[in-house]
């Protein structure tokens, strides 16, 4: 999703600035790392009501720089990368090396309503037009609109399991395939999947939860001074959103540039073999099923190093992200809430030979 840095303050509907959000460092870090490397696999955010989950996600989408797209294309196809084009444009590009008209747009942020149908999510084929005219008439769904952007599902734990499966499959493969009446349509669907929910309203099935790359737990801020600061900030923003946003413009532009630089730097970041072995040892000793935990931890550690301007992963990078990557993959009693991360950090400290209290 890398692109040219643009000023976040425009004539669009004003969104609360990402850099003005107080606290919730774990959630903000997980979101930023997924933007830097979308292959981490998305974020599941579980926490109390009224803790700024939706506000933070919308603020992130507004912060991100604009992207180049093929003008008029419903899939936000990249103008020069065939892997990010619709099938039709991709074939034209590979056979004729055609150049397409280019326009810029904000990174798409798509909200998935709980009552959405599979056709609304995946798109549908106009059977009447296909039969009458012999053409594939495809009506794009939310997955098409979210391509190269962010797909946000609030209360994902209340969403039908079948739709969650569809979302996770598309997020993992980067493609969406719709098949109706013998007609097949395939289009790119690369997006950062962000789910949020309140654990009091139910948990996701473990096999679905495991498919999310990272899991952030957020709690209501307890410190009275911070609560007052948050309330005052929200009041100031509601009274004069343009002035409030302008005050944070320099910080927004700086963070935006940091994200773009990190996306560029990511490919050159290295992770020492010994550290990779110890990451896998932590996963093994935590009894994590499969290898997703290993892969996500490696990717997240590299993304953090890139974000902080380095090309080599450090022990500190791993310590800061390993609980985010593994806590939701631990086997647990069905009556327990998701592990707070203490067990992951304890095993991490043992494997890496450090004092847990130092964290």
PDB file of C-alpha atoms in Angstrom, residues 31-319:
ATOM      1  CA  UNK A  31      -2.270  -1.922  13.258  1.00  0.00           C
ATOM      2  CA  UNK A  32       0.843  -0.090  12.085  1.00  0.00           C
ATOM      3  CA  UNK A  33       2.818  -3.308  11.623  1.00  0.00           C
ATOM      4  CA  UNK A  34       0.019  -4.800   9.507  1.00  0.00           C
ATOM      5  CA  UNK A  35      -0.021  -1.726   7.300  1.00  0.00           C
ATOM      6  CA  UNK A  36       3.740  -2.010   6.811  1.00  0.00           C
ATOM      7  CA  UNK A  37       3.487  -5.743   6.027  1.00  0.00           C
ATOM      8  CA  UNK A  38      -0.076  -6.811   5.122  1.00  0.00           C
ATOM      9  CA  UNK A  39       1.108 -10.436   4.918  1.00  0.00           C
ATOM     10  CA  UNK A  40       1.188 -10.523   8.736  1.00  0.00           C
ATOM     11  CA  UNK A  41      -2.464 -11.443   8.389  1.00  0.00           C
ATOM     12  CA  UNK A  42      -4.582  -8.821  10.096  1.00  0.00           C
ATOM     13  CA  UNK A  43      -5.453  -7.923  13.671  1.00  0.00           C
ATOM     14  CA  UNK A  44      -8.105  -9.120  16.068  1.00  0.00           C
ATOM     15  CA  UNK A  45      -8.819  -6.436  18.677  1.00  0.00           C
ATOM     16  CA  UNK A  46     -10.698  -7.564  21.762  1.00  0.00           C
ATOM     17  CA  UNK A  47     -11.575  -5.180  24.547  1.00  0.00           C
ATOM     18  CA  UNK A  48     -14.093  -3.255  26.572  1.00  0.00           C
ATOM     19  CA  UNK A  49     -16.802  -1.130  24.989  1.00  0.00           C
ATOM     20  CA  UNK A  50     -15.976   2.536  24.455  1.00  0.00           C
ATOM     21  CA  UNK A  51     -12.196   2.105  24.314  1.00  0.00           C
ATOM     22  CA  UNK A  52     -11.700   3.717  20.907  1.00  0.00           C
ATOM     23  CA  UNK A  53     -11.390   0.625  18.707  1.00  0.00           C
ATOM     24  CA  UNK A  54     -13.406   1.998  15.787  1.00  0.00           C
ATOM     25  CA  UNK A  55     -11.971   5.505  16.198  1.00  0.00           C
ATOM     26  CA  UNK A  56      -8.399   4.184  16.030  1.00  0.00           C
ATOM     27  CA  UNK A  57      -8.998   2.046  12.932  1.00  0.00           C
ATOM     28  CA  UNK A  58     -10.687   4.883  11.032  1.00  0.00           C
ATOM     29  CA  UNK A  59      -7.899   7.228  12.097  1.00  0.00           C
ATOM     30  CA  UNK A  60      -5.304   4.822  10.682  1.00  0.00           C
ATOM     31  CA  UNK A  61      -7.104   4.585   7.336  1.00  0.00           C
ATOM     32  CA  UNK A  62      -7.247   8.381   7.134  1.00  0.00           C
ATOM     33  CA  UNK A  63      -3.549   8.663   7.998  1.00  0.00           C
ATOM     34  CA  UNK A  64      -2.305   6.402   5.209  1.00  0.00           C
ATOM     35  CA  UNK A  65      -1.007   8.032   2.007  1.00  0.00           C
ATOM     36  CA  UNK A  66      -2.913   7.961  -1.245  1.00  0.00           C
ATOM     37  CA  UNK A  67      -2.391   5.091  -3.687  1.00  0.00           C
ATOM     38  CA  UNK A  68      -2.238   4.991  -7.490  1.00  0.00           C
ATOM     39  CA  UNK A  69      -5.099   3.068  -9.115  1.00  0.00           C
ATOM     40  CA  UNK A  70      -6.338   2.431 -12.633  1.00  0.00           C
ATOM     41  CA  UNK A  71      -8.916   5.149 -13.245  1.00  0.00           C
ATOM     42  CA  UNK A  72     -12.481   3.846 -13.111  1.00  0.00           C
ATOM     43  CA  UNK A  73     -11.503   0.319 -12.072  1.00  0.00           C
ATOM     44  CA  UNK A  74     -13.822  -1.142  -9.390  1.00  0.00           C
ATOM     45  CA  UNK A  75     -11.043  -3.303  -7.925  1.00  0.00           C
ATOM     46  CA  UNK A  76      -8.527  -0.519  -7.190  1.00  0.00           C
ATOM     47  CA  UNK A  77      -6.129  -2.244  -9.598  1.00  0.00           C
ATOM     48  CA  UNK A  78      -2.488  -1.164  -9.511  1.00  0.00           C
ATOM     49  CA  UNK A  79      -1.534   0.586 -12.789  1.00  0.00           C
ATOM     50  CA  UNK A  80       1.758  -1.305 -13.235  1.00  0.00           C
ATOM     51  CA  UNK A  81       1.835  -4.359 -10.923  1.00  0.00           C
ATOM     52  CA  UNK A  82       0.030  -7.292 -12.604  1.00  0.00           C
ATOM     53  CA  UNK A  83      -0.317  -9.123  -9.269  1.00  0.00           C
ATOM     54  CA  UNK A  84      -2.556  -6.305  -8.067  1.00  0.00           C
ATOM     55  CA  UNK A  85      -4.721  -6.057 -11.193  1.00  0.00           C
ATOM     56  CA  UNK A  86      -8.085  -7.554 -12.056  1.00  0.00           C
ATOM     57  CA  UNK A  87      -7.909 -10.568 -14.368  1.00  0.00           C
ATOM     58  CA  UNK A  88      -9.072  -8.558 -17.374  1.00  0.00           C
ATOM     59  CA  UNK A  89      -6.533  -5.764 -16.920  1.00  0.00           C
ATOM     60  CA  UNK A  90      -3.797  -8.242 -16.058  1.00  0.00           C
ATOM     61  CA  UNK A  91      -4.276 -10.146 -19.333  1.00  0.00           C
ATOM     62  CA  UNK A  92      -4.269  -6.910 -21.316  1.00  0.00           C
ATOM     63  CA  UNK A  93      -1.153  -5.686 -19.518  1.00  0.00           C
ATOM     64  CA  UNK A  94       0.797  -8.937 -20.019  1.00  0.00           C
ATOM     65  CA  UNK A  95      -0.130  -9.377 -23.680  1.00  0.00           C
ATOM     66  CA  UNK A  96       0.021  -5.796 -24.961  1.00  0.00           C
ATOM     67  CA  UNK A  97       2.037  -4.022 -22.228  1.00  0.00           C
ATOM     68  CA  UNK A  98      -0.764  -1.477 -22.207  1.00  0.00           C
ATOM     69  CA  UNK A  99      -0.559   1.617 -20.039  1.00  0.00           C
ATOM     70  CA  UNK A 100      -3.702   2.536 -18.151  1.00  0.00           C
ATOM     71  CA  UNK A 101      -5.054   5.927 -17.083  1.00  0.00           C
ATOM     72  CA  UNK A 102      -3.987   6.564 -13.492  1.00  0.00           C
ATOM     73  CA  UNK A 103      -5.779   8.317 -10.654  1.00  0.00           C
ATOM     74  CA  UNK A 104      -5.038   8.586  -6.943  1.00  0.00           C
ATOM     75  CA  UNK A 105      -7.336   7.834  -4.042  1.00  0.00           C
ATOM     76  CA  UNK A 106      -7.186   7.365  -0.322  1.00  0.00           C
ATOM     77  CA  UNK A 107      -6.506   3.849   0.907  1.00  0.00           C
ATOM     78  CA  UNK A 108      -9.997   2.300   0.986  1.00  0.00           C
ATOM     79  CA  UNK A 109     -11.528   1.628   4.375  1.00  0.00           C
ATOM     80  CA  UNK A 110     -14.548  -0.687   4.167  1.00  0.00           C
ATOM     81  CA  UNK A 111     -16.905  -1.392   7.073  1.00  0.00           C
ATOM     82  CA  UNK A 112     -18.554  -4.802   6.946  1.00  0.00           C
ATOM     83  CA  UNK A 113     -22.053  -4.703   8.490  1.00  0.00           C
ATOM     84  CA  UNK A 114     -23.061  -7.678  10.622  1.00  0.00           C
ATOM     85  CA  UNK A 115     -26.127  -8.322   8.479  1.00  0.00           C
ATOM     86  CA  UNK A 116     -24.205  -8.523   5.193  1.00  0.00           C
ATOM     87  CA  UNK A 117     -25.004 -11.419   2.873  1.00  0.00           C
ATOM     88  CA  UNK A 118     -22.399 -13.502   1.072  1.00  0.00           C
ATOM     89  CA  UNK A 119     -23.369 -11.866  -2.245  1.00  0.00           C
ATOM     90  CA  UNK A 120     -22.843  -8.412  -0.705  1.00  0.00           C
ATOM     91  CA  UNK A 121     -19.436  -9.440   0.601  1.00  0.00           C
ATOM     92  CA  UNK A 122     -18.098 -11.430  -2.360  1.00  0.00           C
ATOM     93  CA  UNK A 123     -20.017  -9.852  -5.204  1.00  0.00           C
ATOM     94  CA  UNK A 124     -22.484 -11.479  -7.542  1.00  0.00           C
ATOM     95  CA  UNK A 125     -22.882 -12.301 -11.218  1.00  0.00           C
ATOM     96  CA  UNK A 126     -25.741 -10.882 -13.268  1.00  0.00           C
ATOM     97  CA  UNK A 127     -27.090 -14.172 -14.600  1.00  0.00           C
ATOM     98  CA  UNK A 128     -29.688 -12.531 -16.874  1.00  0.00           C
ATOM     99  CA  UNK A 129     -27.072 -10.419 -18.649  1.00  0.00           C
ATOM    100  CA  UNK A 130     -24.692 -13.379 -18.855  1.00  0.00           C
ATOM    101  CA  UNK A 131     -27.344 -15.540 -20.513  1.00  0.00           C
ATOM    102  CA  UNK A 132     -28.736 -12.810 -22.777  1.00  0.00           C
ATOM    103  CA  UNK A 133     -25.475 -11.229 -23.931  1.00  0.00           C
ATOM    104  CA  UNK A 134     -22.947 -13.960 -23.235  1.00  0.00           C
ATOM    105  CA  UNK A 135     -20.743 -11.698 -21.102  1.00  0.00           C
ATOM    106  CA  UNK A 136     -19.554 -11.969 -17.534  1.00  0.00           C
ATOM    107  CA  UNK A 137     -21.461  -9.169 -15.816  1.00  0.00           C
ATOM    108  CA  UNK A 138     -19.990  -8.981 -12.320  1.00  0.00           C
ATOM    109  CA  UNK A 139     -21.329  -6.759  -9.562  1.00  0.00           C
ATOM    110  CA  UNK A 140     -18.332  -6.219  -7.214  1.00  0.00           C
ATOM    111  CA  UNK A 141     -18.832  -6.734  -3.490  1.00  0.00           C
ATOM    112  CA  UNK A 142     -17.145  -5.376  -0.387  1.00  0.00           C
ATOM    113  CA  UNK A 143     -14.035  -7.523  -0.920  1.00  0.00           C
ATOM    114  CA  UNK A 144     -13.449  -5.782  -4.258  1.00  0.00           C
ATOM    115  CA  UNK A 145     -13.854  -2.351  -2.678  1.00  0.00           C
ATOM    116  CA  UNK A 146     -11.431  -3.272   0.104  1.00  0.00           C
ATOM    117  CA  UNK A 147      -8.655  -4.398  -2.262  1.00  0.00           C
ATOM    118  CA  UNK A 148      -5.347  -2.683  -1.334  1.00  0.00           C
ATOM    119  CA  UNK A 149      -7.021  -1.219   1.741  1.00  0.00           C
ATOM    120  CA  UNK A 150      -8.495  -2.091   5.134  1.00  0.00           C
ATOM    121  CA  UNK A 151     -11.561  -4.248   5.767  1.00  0.00           C
ATOM    122  CA  UNK A 152     -12.997  -3.615   9.214  1.00  0.00           C
ATOM    123  CA  UNK A 153     -15.467  -5.931  10.918  1.00  0.00           C
ATOM    124  CA  UNK A 154     -16.835  -4.588  14.193  1.00  0.00           C
ATOM    125  CA  UNK A 155     -18.243  -7.252  16.542  1.00  0.00           C
ATOM    126  CA  UNK A 156     -16.598  -9.925  14.392  1.00  0.00           C
ATOM    127  CA  UNK A 157     -17.382 -12.478  17.086  1.00  0.00           C
ATOM    128  CA  UNK A 158     -21.083 -12.004  16.239  1.00  0.00           C
ATOM    129  CA  UNK A 159     -20.567 -12.485  12.491  1.00  0.00           C
ATOM    130  CA  UNK A 160     -21.720 -15.714  10.884  1.00  0.00           C
ATOM    131  CA  UNK A 161     -18.862 -18.238  10.921  1.00  0.00           C
ATOM    132  CA  UNK A 162     -19.269 -18.902   7.206  1.00  0.00           C
ATOM    133  CA  UNK A 163     -18.660 -15.237   6.369  1.00  0.00           C
ATOM    134  CA  UNK A 164     -15.668 -15.141   8.705  1.00  0.00           C
ATOM    135  CA  UNK A 165     -14.258 -18.127   6.800  1.00  0.00           C
ATOM    136  CA  UNK A 166     -14.749 -16.279   3.495  1.00  0.00           C
ATOM    137  CA  UNK A 167     -13.018 -13.153   4.804  1.00  0.00           C
ATOM    138  CA  UNK A 168     -10.083 -15.074   6.237  1.00  0.00           C
ATOM    139  CA  UNK A 169      -9.619 -17.150   3.074  1.00  0.00           C
ATOM    140  CA  UNK A 170      -9.576 -14.019   0.896  1.00  0.00           C
ATOM    141  CA  UNK A 171      -7.247 -12.204   3.282  1.00  0.00           C
ATOM    142  CA  UNK A 172      -4.832 -15.157   3.265  1.00  0.00           C
ATOM    143  CA  UNK A 173      -4.866 -15.823  -0.497  1.00  0.00           C
ATOM    144  CA  UNK A 174      -5.266 -12.250  -1.714  1.00  0.00           C
ATOM    145  CA  UNK A 175      -7.966 -13.342  -4.183  1.00  0.00           C
ATOM    146  CA  UNK A 176     -11.728 -13.660  -4.227  1.00  0.00           C
ATOM    147  CA  UNK A 177     -13.442 -16.153  -6.519  1.00  0.00           C
ATOM    148  CA  UNK A 178     -17.168 -16.041  -7.234  1.00  0.00           C
ATOM    149  CA  UNK A 179     -18.784 -18.982  -8.978  1.00  0.00           C
ATOM    150  CA  UNK A 180     -22.426 -18.943 -10.010  1.00  0.00           C
ATOM    151  CA  UNK A 181     -24.244 -21.078 -12.578  1.00  0.00           C
ATOM    152  CA  UNK A 182     -21.029 -22.290 -14.185  1.00  0.00           C
ATOM    153  CA  UNK A 183     -19.558 -18.806 -14.463  1.00  0.00           C
ATOM    154  CA  UNK A 184     -16.386 -17.987 -12.531  1.00  0.00           C
ATOM    155  CA  UNK A 185     -15.019 -14.523 -11.727  1.00  0.00           C
ATOM    156  CA  UNK A 186     -11.731 -13.956  -9.900  1.00  0.00           C
ATOM    157  CA  UNK A 187     -10.346 -10.660  -8.680  1.00  0.00           C
ATOM    158  CA  UNK A 188      -7.600  -9.474  -6.287  1.00  0.00           C
ATOM    159  CA  UNK A 189      -8.668  -8.970  -2.671  1.00  0.00           C
ATOM    160  CA  UNK A 190      -5.562  -7.966  -0.771  1.00  0.00           C
ATOM    161  CA  UNK A 191      -6.517  -6.096   2.351  1.00  0.00           C
ATOM    162  CA  UNK A 192      -5.636  -5.773   6.013  1.00  0.00           C
ATOM    163  CA  UNK A 193      -8.417  -7.549   7.880  1.00  0.00           C
ATOM    164  CA  UNK A 194      -9.200  -5.901  11.204  1.00  0.00           C
ATOM    165  CA  UNK A 195     -11.770  -7.409  13.529  1.00  0.00           C
ATOM    166  CA  UNK A 196     -12.909  -6.045  16.848  1.00  0.00           C
ATOM    167  CA  UNK A 197     -15.222  -7.281  19.544  1.00  0.00           C
ATOM    168  CA  UNK A 198     -16.119  -7.462  23.187  1.00  0.00           C
ATOM    169  CA  UNK A 199     -15.215 -10.805  24.805  1.00  0.00           C
ATOM    170  CA  UNK A 200     -18.349 -10.572  26.974  1.00  0.00           C
ATOM    171  CA  UNK A 201     -20.409 -11.101  23.806  1.00  0.00           C
ATOM    172  CA  UNK A 202     -18.653 -14.329  22.848  1.00  0.00           C
ATOM    173  CA  UNK A 203     -15.373 -15.543  21.409  1.00  0.00           C
ATOM    174  CA  UNK A 204     -14.432 -16.656  17.914  1.00  0.00           C
ATOM    175  CA  UNK A 205     -13.873 -20.340  17.372  1.00  0.00           C
ATOM    176  CA  UNK A 206     -10.167 -21.145  18.037  1.00  0.00           C
ATOM    177  CA  UNK A 207      -9.585 -22.321  14.462  1.00  0.00           C
ATOM    178  CA  UNK A 208     -10.851 -18.957  13.168  1.00  0.00           C
ATOM    179  CA  UNK A 209      -9.035 -16.923  15.794  1.00  0.00           C
ATOM    180  CA  UNK A 210      -5.764 -18.614  14.830  1.00  0.00           C
ATOM    181  CA  UNK A 211      -6.130 -17.237  11.297  1.00  0.00           C
ATOM    182  CA  UNK A 212      -5.718 -13.639  12.483  1.00  0.00           C
ATOM    183  CA  UNK A 213      -2.064 -12.679  12.453  1.00  0.00           C
ATOM    184  CA  UNK A 214      -2.076 -10.667  15.672  1.00  0.00           C
ATOM    185  CA  UNK A 215      -4.344 -10.297  18.677  1.00  0.00           C
ATOM    186  CA  UNK A 216      -4.450  -7.078  20.686  1.00  0.00           C
ATOM    187  CA  UNK A 217      -6.153  -6.810  24.051  1.00  0.00           C
ATOM    188  CA  UNK A 218      -7.295  -3.377  25.152  1.00  0.00           C
ATOM    189  CA  UNK A 219      -8.710  -2.235  28.449  1.00  0.00           C
ATOM    190  CA  UNK A 220     -10.438   0.884  29.694  1.00  0.00           C
ATOM    191  CA  UNK A 221      -7.902   3.498  30.829  1.00  0.00           C
ATOM    192  CA  UNK A 222      -7.853   3.589  34.638  1.00  0.00           C
ATOM    193  CA  UNK A 223      -5.630   6.615  35.353  1.00  0.00           C
ATOM    194  CA  UNK A 224      -7.865   9.634  36.111  1.00  0.00           C
ATOM    195  CA  UNK A 225      -5.455  12.095  34.450  1.00  0.00           C
ATOM    196  CA  UNK A 226      -5.423  10.126  31.198  1.00  0.00           C
ATOM    197  CA  UNK A 227      -9.203   9.793  31.243  1.00  0.00           C
ATOM    198  CA  UNK A 228      -9.533  13.557  31.638  1.00  0.00           C
ATOM    199  CA  UNK A 229      -7.063  14.104  28.778  1.00  0.00           C
ATOM    200  CA  UNK A 230      -9.045  11.782  26.498  1.00  0.00           C
ATOM    201  CA  UNK A 231     -12.352  13.461  27.361  1.00  0.00           C
ATOM    202  CA  UNK A 232     -10.915  16.937  26.781  1.00  0.00           C
ATOM    203  CA  UNK A 233      -9.381  15.902  23.456  1.00  0.00           C
ATOM    204  CA  UNK A 234     -12.663  14.483  22.252  1.00  0.00           C
ATOM    205  CA  UNK A 235     -14.498  17.630  23.337  1.00  0.00           C
ATOM    206  CA  UNK A 236     -11.990  19.867  21.534  1.00  0.00           C
ATOM    207  CA  UNK A 237     -12.271  17.763  18.383  1.00  0.00           C
ATOM    208  CA  UNK A 238     -16.079  17.808  18.400  1.00  0.00           C
ATOM    209  CA  UNK A 239     -16.175  21.595  18.904  1.00  0.00           C
ATOM    210  CA  UNK A 240     -13.697  22.461  16.152  1.00  0.00           C
ATOM    211  CA  UNK A 241     -12.484  19.376  14.232  1.00  0.00           C
ATOM    212  CA  UNK A 242     -10.561  21.331  11.569  1.00  0.00           C
ATOM    213  CA  UNK A 243      -8.540  23.309  14.104  1.00  0.00           C
ATOM    214  CA  UNK A 244      -7.894  20.211  16.219  1.00  0.00           C
ATOM    215  CA  UNK A 245      -6.713  18.250  13.180  1.00  0.00           C
ATOM    216  CA  UNK A 246      -4.469  21.095  12.033  1.00  0.00           C
ATOM    217  CA  UNK A 247      -2.664  21.036  15.390  1.00  0.00           C
ATOM    218  CA  UNK A 248      -1.615  17.441  14.714  1.00  0.00           C
ATOM    219  CA  UNK A 249      -0.848  17.846  11.021  1.00  0.00           C
ATOM    220  CA  UNK A 250       2.949  17.874  11.428  1.00  0.00           C
ATOM    221  CA  UNK A 251       2.865  14.692  13.533  1.00  0.00           C
ATOM    222  CA  UNK A 252       0.506  13.038  11.052  1.00  0.00           C
ATOM    223  CA  UNK A 253       2.739  13.824   8.079  1.00  0.00           C
ATOM    224  CA  UNK A 254       5.816  12.626   9.998  1.00  0.00           C
ATOM    225  CA  UNK A 255       4.194   9.299  10.916  1.00  0.00           C
ATOM    226  CA  UNK A 256       2.883   8.900   7.377  1.00  0.00           C
ATOM    227  CA  UNK A 257       6.409   9.310   6.009  1.00  0.00           C
ATOM    228  CA  UNK A 258       7.728   6.848   8.598  1.00  0.00           C
ATOM    229  CA  UNK A 259       5.219   4.245   7.357  1.00  0.00           C
ATOM    230  CA  UNK A 260       6.173   4.805   3.708  1.00  0.00           C
ATOM    231  CA  UNK A 261       9.879   4.538   4.554  1.00  0.00           C
ATOM    232  CA  UNK A 262       9.247   1.336   6.534  1.00  0.00           C
ATOM    233  CA  UNK A 263       7.356  -0.242   3.618  1.00  0.00           C
ATOM    234  CA  UNK A 264      10.329   0.501   1.375  1.00  0.00           C
ATOM    235  CA  UNK A 265      12.887  -0.721   3.926  1.00  0.00           C
ATOM    236  CA  UNK A 266      11.060  -3.934   4.850  1.00  0.00           C
ATOM    237  CA  UNK A 267      12.572  -6.082   2.070  1.00  0.00           C
ATOM    238  CA  UNK A 268      16.105  -5.380   3.326  1.00  0.00           C
ATOM    239  CA  UNK A 269      15.467  -6.239   6.999  1.00  0.00           C
ATOM    240  CA  UNK A 270      17.254  -9.360   8.223  1.00  0.00           C
ATOM    241  CA  UNK A 271      16.530 -11.676  11.149  1.00  0.00           C
ATOM    242  CA  UNK A 272      19.448 -13.659  12.574  1.00  0.00           C
ATOM    243  CA  UNK A 273      19.174 -17.437  12.288  1.00  0.00           C
ATOM    244  CA  UNK A 274      19.681 -18.001  16.027  1.00  0.00           C
ATOM    245  CA  UNK A 275      16.800 -15.633  16.799  1.00  0.00           C
ATOM    246  CA  UNK A 276      14.579 -17.452  14.312  1.00  0.00           C
ATOM    247  CA  UNK A 277      15.383 -20.773  15.992  1.00  0.00           C
ATOM    248  CA  UNK A 278      14.512 -19.351  19.419  1.00  0.00           C
ATOM    249  CA  UNK A 279      11.244 -17.892  18.109  1.00  0.00           C
ATOM    250  CA  UNK A 280      10.297 -21.361  16.901  1.00  0.00           C
ATOM    251  CA  UNK A 281      11.388 -22.801  20.248  1.00  0.00           C
ATOM    252  CA  UNK A 282       9.011 -20.409  22.029  1.00  0.00           C
ATOM    253  CA  UNK A 283       6.195 -21.500  19.703  1.00  0.00           C
ATOM    254  CA  UNK A 284       7.019 -25.158  20.355  1.00  0.00           C
ATOM    255  CA  UNK A 285       7.167 -24.785  24.129  1.00  0.00           C
ATOM    256  CA  UNK A 286       3.906 -22.829  24.098  1.00  0.00           C
ATOM    257  CA  UNK A 287       2.395 -25.814  22.273  1.00  0.00           C
ATOM    258  CA  UNK A 288       1.232 -23.653  19.367  1.00  0.00           C
ATOM    259  CA  UNK A 289      -0.403 -25.699  16.611  1.00  0.00           C
ATOM    260  CA  UNK A 290       0.931 -25.289  13.083  1.00  0.00           C
ATOM    261  CA  UNK A 291       3.512 -22.800  11.870  1.00  0.00           C
ATOM    262  CA  UNK A 292       1.431 -19.624  11.577  1.00  0.00           C
ATOM    263  CA  UNK A 293       2.791 -18.401  14.899  1.00  0.00           C
ATOM    264  CA  UNK A 294       6.401 -18.758  13.734  1.00  0.00           C
ATOM    265  CA  UNK A 295       5.723 -17.024  10.420  1.00  0.00           C
ATOM    266  CA  UNK A 296       3.753 -14.120  11.877  1.00  0.00           C
ATOM    267  CA  UNK A 297       6.296 -13.505  14.648  1.00  0.00           C
ATOM    268  CA  UNK A 298       9.128 -13.361  12.111  1.00  0.00           C
ATOM    269  CA  UNK A 299       7.196 -10.956   9.894  1.00  0.00           C
ATOM    270  CA  UNK A 300       6.060  -8.721  12.732  1.00  0.00           C
ATOM    271  CA  UNK A 301       9.578  -8.448  14.167  1.00  0.00           C
ATOM    272  CA  UNK A 302      10.917  -7.401  10.749  1.00  0.00           C
ATOM    273  CA  UNK A 303       8.105  -4.877  10.302  1.00  0.00           C
ATOM    274  CA  UNK A 304       8.884  -3.340  13.694  1.00  0.00           C
ATOM    275  CA  UNK A 305      12.574  -3.034  12.840  1.00  0.00           C
ATOM    276  CA  UNK A 306      11.672  -1.408   9.514  1.00  0.00           C
ATOM    277  CA  UNK A 307       9.258   0.966  11.258  1.00  0.00           C
ATOM    278  CA  UNK A 308      11.998   2.117  13.609  1.00  0.00           C
ATOM    279  CA  UNK A 309      14.480   2.666  10.791  1.00  0.00           C
ATOM    280  CA  UNK A 310      16.656  -0.421  11.219  1.00  0.00           C
ATOM    281  CA  UNK A 311      17.609  -3.272   8.878  1.00  0.00           C
ATOM    282  CA  UNK A 312      18.331  -5.890  11.540  1.00  0.00           C
ATOM    283  CA  UNK A 313      15.884  -7.359  14.053  1.00  0.00           C
ATOM    284  CA  UNK A 314      16.871  -7.114  17.716  1.00  0.00           C
ATOM    285  CA  UNK A 315      15.878  -9.113  20.776  1.00  0.00           C
ATOM    286  CA  UNK A 316      13.828  -6.136  21.945  1.00  0.00           C
ATOM    287  CA  UNK A 317      11.810  -6.186  18.701  1.00  0.00           C
ATOM    288  CA  UNK A 318      10.835  -9.792  19.319  1.00  0.00           C
ATOM    289  CA  UNK A 319       9.967  -9.194  22.973  1.00  0.00           C
TER     290      UNK A 319
END
